[in-house]
CSV table of C-alpha atoms in Angstrom, one decimal:
chain,number,residue,atom,x,y,z
V,26,SER,CA,-81.2,176.3,70.2
V,27,SER,CA,-84.5,176.5,68.2
V,28,GLY,CA,-85.2,174.4,65.2
V,29,SER,CA,-84.3,177.4,62.9
V,30,ASP,CA,-80.8,177.3,64.3
V,31,SER,CA,-80.0,173.8,63.0
V,32,SER,CA,-78.4,172.9,59.7
V,33,SER,CA,-80.3,172.6,56.4
V,34,SER,CA,-81.5,169.4,54.9
V,35,ASP,CA,-78.5,169.1,52.6
V,36,ASP,CA,-75.0,168.6,53.9
V,37,GLY,CA,-74.1,172.3,53.4
V,38,MET,CA,-70.8,171.5,51.7
V,39,ALA,CA,-71.8,173.0,48.3
V,40,GLY,CA,-69.6,176.0,47.8
V,41,ALA,CA,-67.1,175.1,50.5
V,42,PRO,CA,-63.5,176.1,49.6
V,43,GLN,CA,-61.2,173.4,48.3
V,44,PHE,CA,-57.7,173.4,49.8
V,45,GLY,CA,-55.5,173.0,46.8
V,46,ARG,CA,-52.0,171.5,47.0
V,47,ASP,CA,-49.2,172.9,45.0
V,48,LYS,CA,-47.0,170.0,43.8
V,49,THR,CA,-43.9,172.2,43.7
V,50,GLN,CA,-44.1,173.0,47.5
V,51,PRO,CA,-43.5,170.8,50.5
V,52,ARG,CA,-46.7,169.2,51.6
V,53,ALA,CA,-48.3,166.3,53.5
V,54,ILE,CA,-48.5,163.1,51.4
V,55,ARG,CA,-50.7,160.0,51.5
V,56,ILE,CA,-53.8,162.2,51.4
V,57,PRO,CA,-56.4,161.0,48.9
V,58,ARG,CA,-56.5,163.2,45.8
V,59,GLU,CA,-60.3,163.6,46.2
V,60,CYS,CA,-59.9,165.0,49.7
V,61,LYS,CA,-59.9,168.8,49.3
V,62,THR,CA,-62.7,170.2,51.4
V,63,PRO,CA,-62.9,170.8,55.1
V,64,ALA,CA,-65.4,168.0,55.6
V,65,GLY,CA,-63.1,165.6,53.7
V,66,PHE,CA,-60.3,166.3,56.1
V,67,VAL,CA,-62.6,165.8,59.1
V,68,GLN,CA,-63.6,162.4,57.9
V,69,LEU,CA,-60.0,161.4,57.3
V,70,LEU,CA,-59.1,162.4,60.9
V,71,PHE,CA,-62.2,161.1,62.8
V,72,PRO,CA,-63.8,157.6,62.1
V,73,ASP,CA,-67.5,157.3,62.2
V,74,SER,CA,-67.3,155.8,65.7
V,75,HIS,CA,-65.7,159.0,67.2
V,76,ILE,CA,-68.2,161.2,65.3
V,77,ALA,CA,-71.0,159.2,66.9
V,78,GLU,CA,-69.3,159.7,70.4
V,79,PHE,CA,-69.2,163.5,69.8
V,80,VAL,CA,-72.9,163.5,68.8
V,81,THR,CA,-73.9,161.6,72.0
V,82,ALA,CA,-71.7,163.7,74.3
V,83,VAL,CA,-72.8,167.1,72.7
V,84,ASN,CA,-76.5,166.2,73.0
V,85,ALA,CA,-76.1,165.0,76.5
V,86,ALA,CA,-74.2,168.2,77.5
V,87,ALA,CA,-76.8,170.4,76.0
V,88,ARG,CA,-79.5,168.8,78.1
V,89,THR,CA,-77.7,167.8,81.3
V,90,HIS,CA,-74.4,169.5,81.8
V,91,PRO,CA,-74.6,171.6,85.0
V,92,ARG,CA,-73.0,174.6,83.2
V,93,LEU,CA,-75.3,174.5,80.2
V,94,LYS,CA,-78.7,173.0,81.0
V,95,ASP,CA,-80.2,176.1,82.6
V,96,GLN,CA,-78.9,178.5,79.9
V,97,VAL,CA,-81.7,180.1,77.8
V,98,ARG,CA,-80.1,179.2,74.5
V,99,PHE,CA,-80.3,175.5,75.4
V,100,ALA,CA,-83.9,175.6,76.5
V,101,LYS,CA,-85.2,174.4,73.0
V,102,TRP,CA,-82.2,172.3,72.1
V,103,LYS,CA,-82.6,170.3,68.9
V,104,ASP,CA,-80.4,167.2,68.9
V,105,CYS,CA,-77.3,167.3,66.7
V,106,ASP,CA,-76.9,164.4,64.2
V,107,HIS,CA,-74.0,162.7,62.5
V,108,GLN,CA,-74.0,165.0,59.4
V,109,GLU,CA,-74.4,168.2,61.4
V,110,MET,CA,-71.4,167.2,63.6
V,111,ILE,CA,-69.3,166.7,60.4
V,112,SER,CA,-70.4,170.1,59.2
V,113,PHE,CA,-69.6,171.7,62.5
V,114,LEU,CA,-66.1,170.2,62.5
V,115,ALA,CA,-65.7,171.3,58.9
V,116,VAL,CA,-66.4,174.9,59.9
V,117,CYS,CA,-63.9,174.5,62.7
V,118,VAL,CA,-61.3,173.3,60.1
V,119,TYR,CA,-62.0,176.2,57.9
V,120,LEU,CA,-61.6,178.7,60.8
V,121,GLY,CA,-58.4,177.0,61.8
V,122,VAL,CA,-56.9,177.4,58.3
V,123,CYS,CA,-58.4,180.8,57.3
V,124,LYS,CA,-57.5,183.0,60.2
V,125,ILE,CA,-59.7,186.1,60.8
V,126,GLN,CA,-60.0,188.5,63.6
V,127,ASN,CA,-63.4,187.4,64.7
V,128,ARG,CA,-65.2,184.2,63.6
V,129,LYS,CA,-68.5,186.0,63.6
V,130,TYR,CA,-67.4,187.8,60.4
V,131,ILE,CA,-67.9,184.7,58.3
V,132,TRP,CA,-71.7,184.9,59.0
V,133,LYS,CA,-71.9,188.7,58.4
V,134,GLN,CA,-73.7,189.0,55.1
V,135,GLY,CA,-72.1,191.4,52.7
V,136,GLY,CA,-68.9,191.5,54.6
V,137,VAL,CA,-65.5,190.8,53.1
V,138,PHE,CA,-65.1,187.6,55.1
V,139,HIS,CA,-68.7,186.3,54.6
V,140,GLN,CA,-68.8,182.6,53.6
V,141,ALA,CA,-72.2,181.6,52.2
V,142,TRP,CA,-71.5,177.9,52.5
V,143,VAL,CA,-71.0,178.3,56.3
V,144,ALA,CA,-74.2,180.2,56.6
V,145,ARG,CA,-76.0,177.4,54.8
V,146,VAL,CA,-74.6,174.8,57.1
V,147,MET,CA,-75.8,176.5,60.3
V,148,THR,CA,-76.4,179.8,61.9
V,149,LEU,CA,-73.9,181.5,64.1
V,150,ARG,CA,-76.1,180.8,67.1
V,151,ARG,CA,-76.2,177.1,66.4
V,152,PHE,CA,-72.4,177.0,65.9
V,153,GLU,CA,-71.9,178.7,69.2
V,154,CYS,CA,-74.2,176.3,70.9
V,155,LEU,CA,-72.4,173.3,69.5
V,156,LEU,CA,-69.1,174.8,70.4
V,157,ASN,CA,-70.1,175.3,74.0
V,158,ALA,CA,-71.6,171.8,74.3
V,159,PHE,CA,-68.8,170.1,72.5
V,160,ASN,CA,-67.4,167.1,74.5
V,161,CYS,CA,-66.0,163.7,73.7
V,162,CYS,CA,-67.4,162.0,76.7
V,163,THR,CA,-70.0,162.5,79.4
V,164,TYR,CA,-67.6,162.9,82.4
V,165,TRP,CA,-70.1,165.0,84.4
V,166,MET,CA,-72.4,162.0,84.7
V,167,LEU,CA,-69.9,160.1,86.8
V,168,SER,CA,-69.7,160.5,90.6
V,169,ALA,CA,-67.0,162.8,92.0
V,170,GLU,CA,-65.3,159.8,93.5
V,171,GLU,CA,-65.1,158.0,90.2
V,172,VAL,CA,-63.8,161.1,88.4
V,173,ALA,CA,-61.1,161.5,91.2
V,174,ARG,CA,-60.1,157.9,90.8
V,175,ARG,CA,-59.8,158.1,87.0
V,176,ASN,CA,-57.9,161.4,87.3
V,177,ALA,CA,-55.4,159.8,89.7
V,178,GLU,CA,-54.8,156.9,87.4
V,179,ASN,CA,-54.5,159.0,84.2
V,180,CYS,CA,-55.1,162.7,84.0
V,181,PHE,CA,-55.9,162.4,80.3
V,182,TRP,CA,-58.4,159.6,80.5
V,183,GLN,CA,-61.1,161.6,78.9
V,184,ILE,CA,-59.3,162.1,75.6
V,185,GLU,CA,-56.6,159.4,75.5
V,186,GLY,CA,-58.6,157.1,73.2
V,187,LEU,CA,-59.4,160.0,70.9
V,188,VAL,CA,-55.8,161.2,70.7
V,189,GLN,CA,-54.5,157.7,70.0
V,190,GLU,CA,-56.9,157.2,67.2
V,191,CYS,CA,-56.1,160.7,65.7
V,192,ASN,CA,-52.4,159.9,66.0
V,193,ARG,CA,-52.9,156.6,64.1
V,194,ARG,CA,-54.9,158.2,61.4
V,195,CYS,CA,-52.5,161.1,61.0
V,196,ALA,CA,-49.7,158.7,60.6
V,197,ALA,CA,-51.6,156.9,57.9
V,198,HIS,CA,-52.8,160.0,56.0
V,199,PHE,CA,-50.7,163.0,56.9
V,200,LYS,CA,-47.0,161.9,56.5
V,201,MET,CA,-45.3,165.2,56.4
V,202,GLY,CA,-42.9,166.2,53.6
V,203,ARG,CA,-39.8,168.3,54.1
V,204,ALA,CA,-39.3,171.9,55.4
V,205,PHE,CA,-42.3,172.2,57.7
V,206,SER,CA,-42.4,174.4,60.7
V,207,ILE,CA,-44.9,173.6,63.5
V,208,ASP,CA,-45.6,176.0,66.3
V,209,GLU,CA,-47.1,175.2,69.7
V,210,ALA,CA,-50.8,175.5,70.2
V,211,VAL,CA,-52.0,177.6,73.2
V,212,ILE,CA,-55.6,176.9,74.1
V,213,PRO,CA,-57.4,179.3,76.5
V,214,TRP,CA,-58.8,177.5,79.4
V,215,LYS,CA,-59.6,178.5,83.0
V,216,GLY,CA,-60.2,175.1,84.6
V,217,ARG,CA,-58.1,173.1,87.0
V,218,HIS,CA,-55.9,170.3,85.7
V,219,ARG,CA,-52.6,168.9,87.1
V,220,ALA,CA,-51.1,168.8,83.6
V,221,ARG,CA,-51.8,172.5,83.1
V,222,CYS,CA,-48.6,174.6,82.9
V,223,TYR,CA,-48.3,178.3,83.8
V,224,ASN,CA,-45.4,180.4,82.5
V,225,PRO,CA,-45.4,183.7,84.4
V,226,SER,CA,-42.5,185.1,82.3
V,227,LYS,CA,-44.3,184.6,78.9
V,228,GLN,CA,-45.8,187.9,77.8
V,229,ILE,CA,-49.3,188.2,76.5
V,230,GLY,CA,-49.5,188.0,72.8
V,231,ARG,CA,-46.2,186.3,72.3
């Protein structure tokens, strides 16, 4: 994207909502009291080393990924940096907690869902570019033979290290209290993967 689509010089977190915790309700424990903003939770979950890996992979994808490199919106790509990646993930956290019909509404000025702090962090166009380029490794730079070999050994090799670290940090910071209900996550994806499951009897919207 163009330079005007990148984040501002500050971290953009001023005005971000704080997720309060009602002490009378079941809640996760071991979370530092000062951790209340989306960016704070991002930094609890991902160490700086993983944030750096995201930055490297996203910038590489925007410039070299076969699916993205020829798209017009990536023609004037401005590299993402560490702080912008944290801000991007913080917006993702906010969107995951505050469900709305269309994420574009939080950028719509004057709308009931408008979030000024998000608009200060980055434009909708920049967010969409980062979302499309988001990767945790540069798998497309490997040969087809090398990818096939790694897939045969471990079909989750691209994300295994990331998941292990997230699990470790969740165990340290997000020990759950009582009376929690956790539903499955269904992620839309059209690619091929041997671990992908298809349930033809599950109705749309259920």
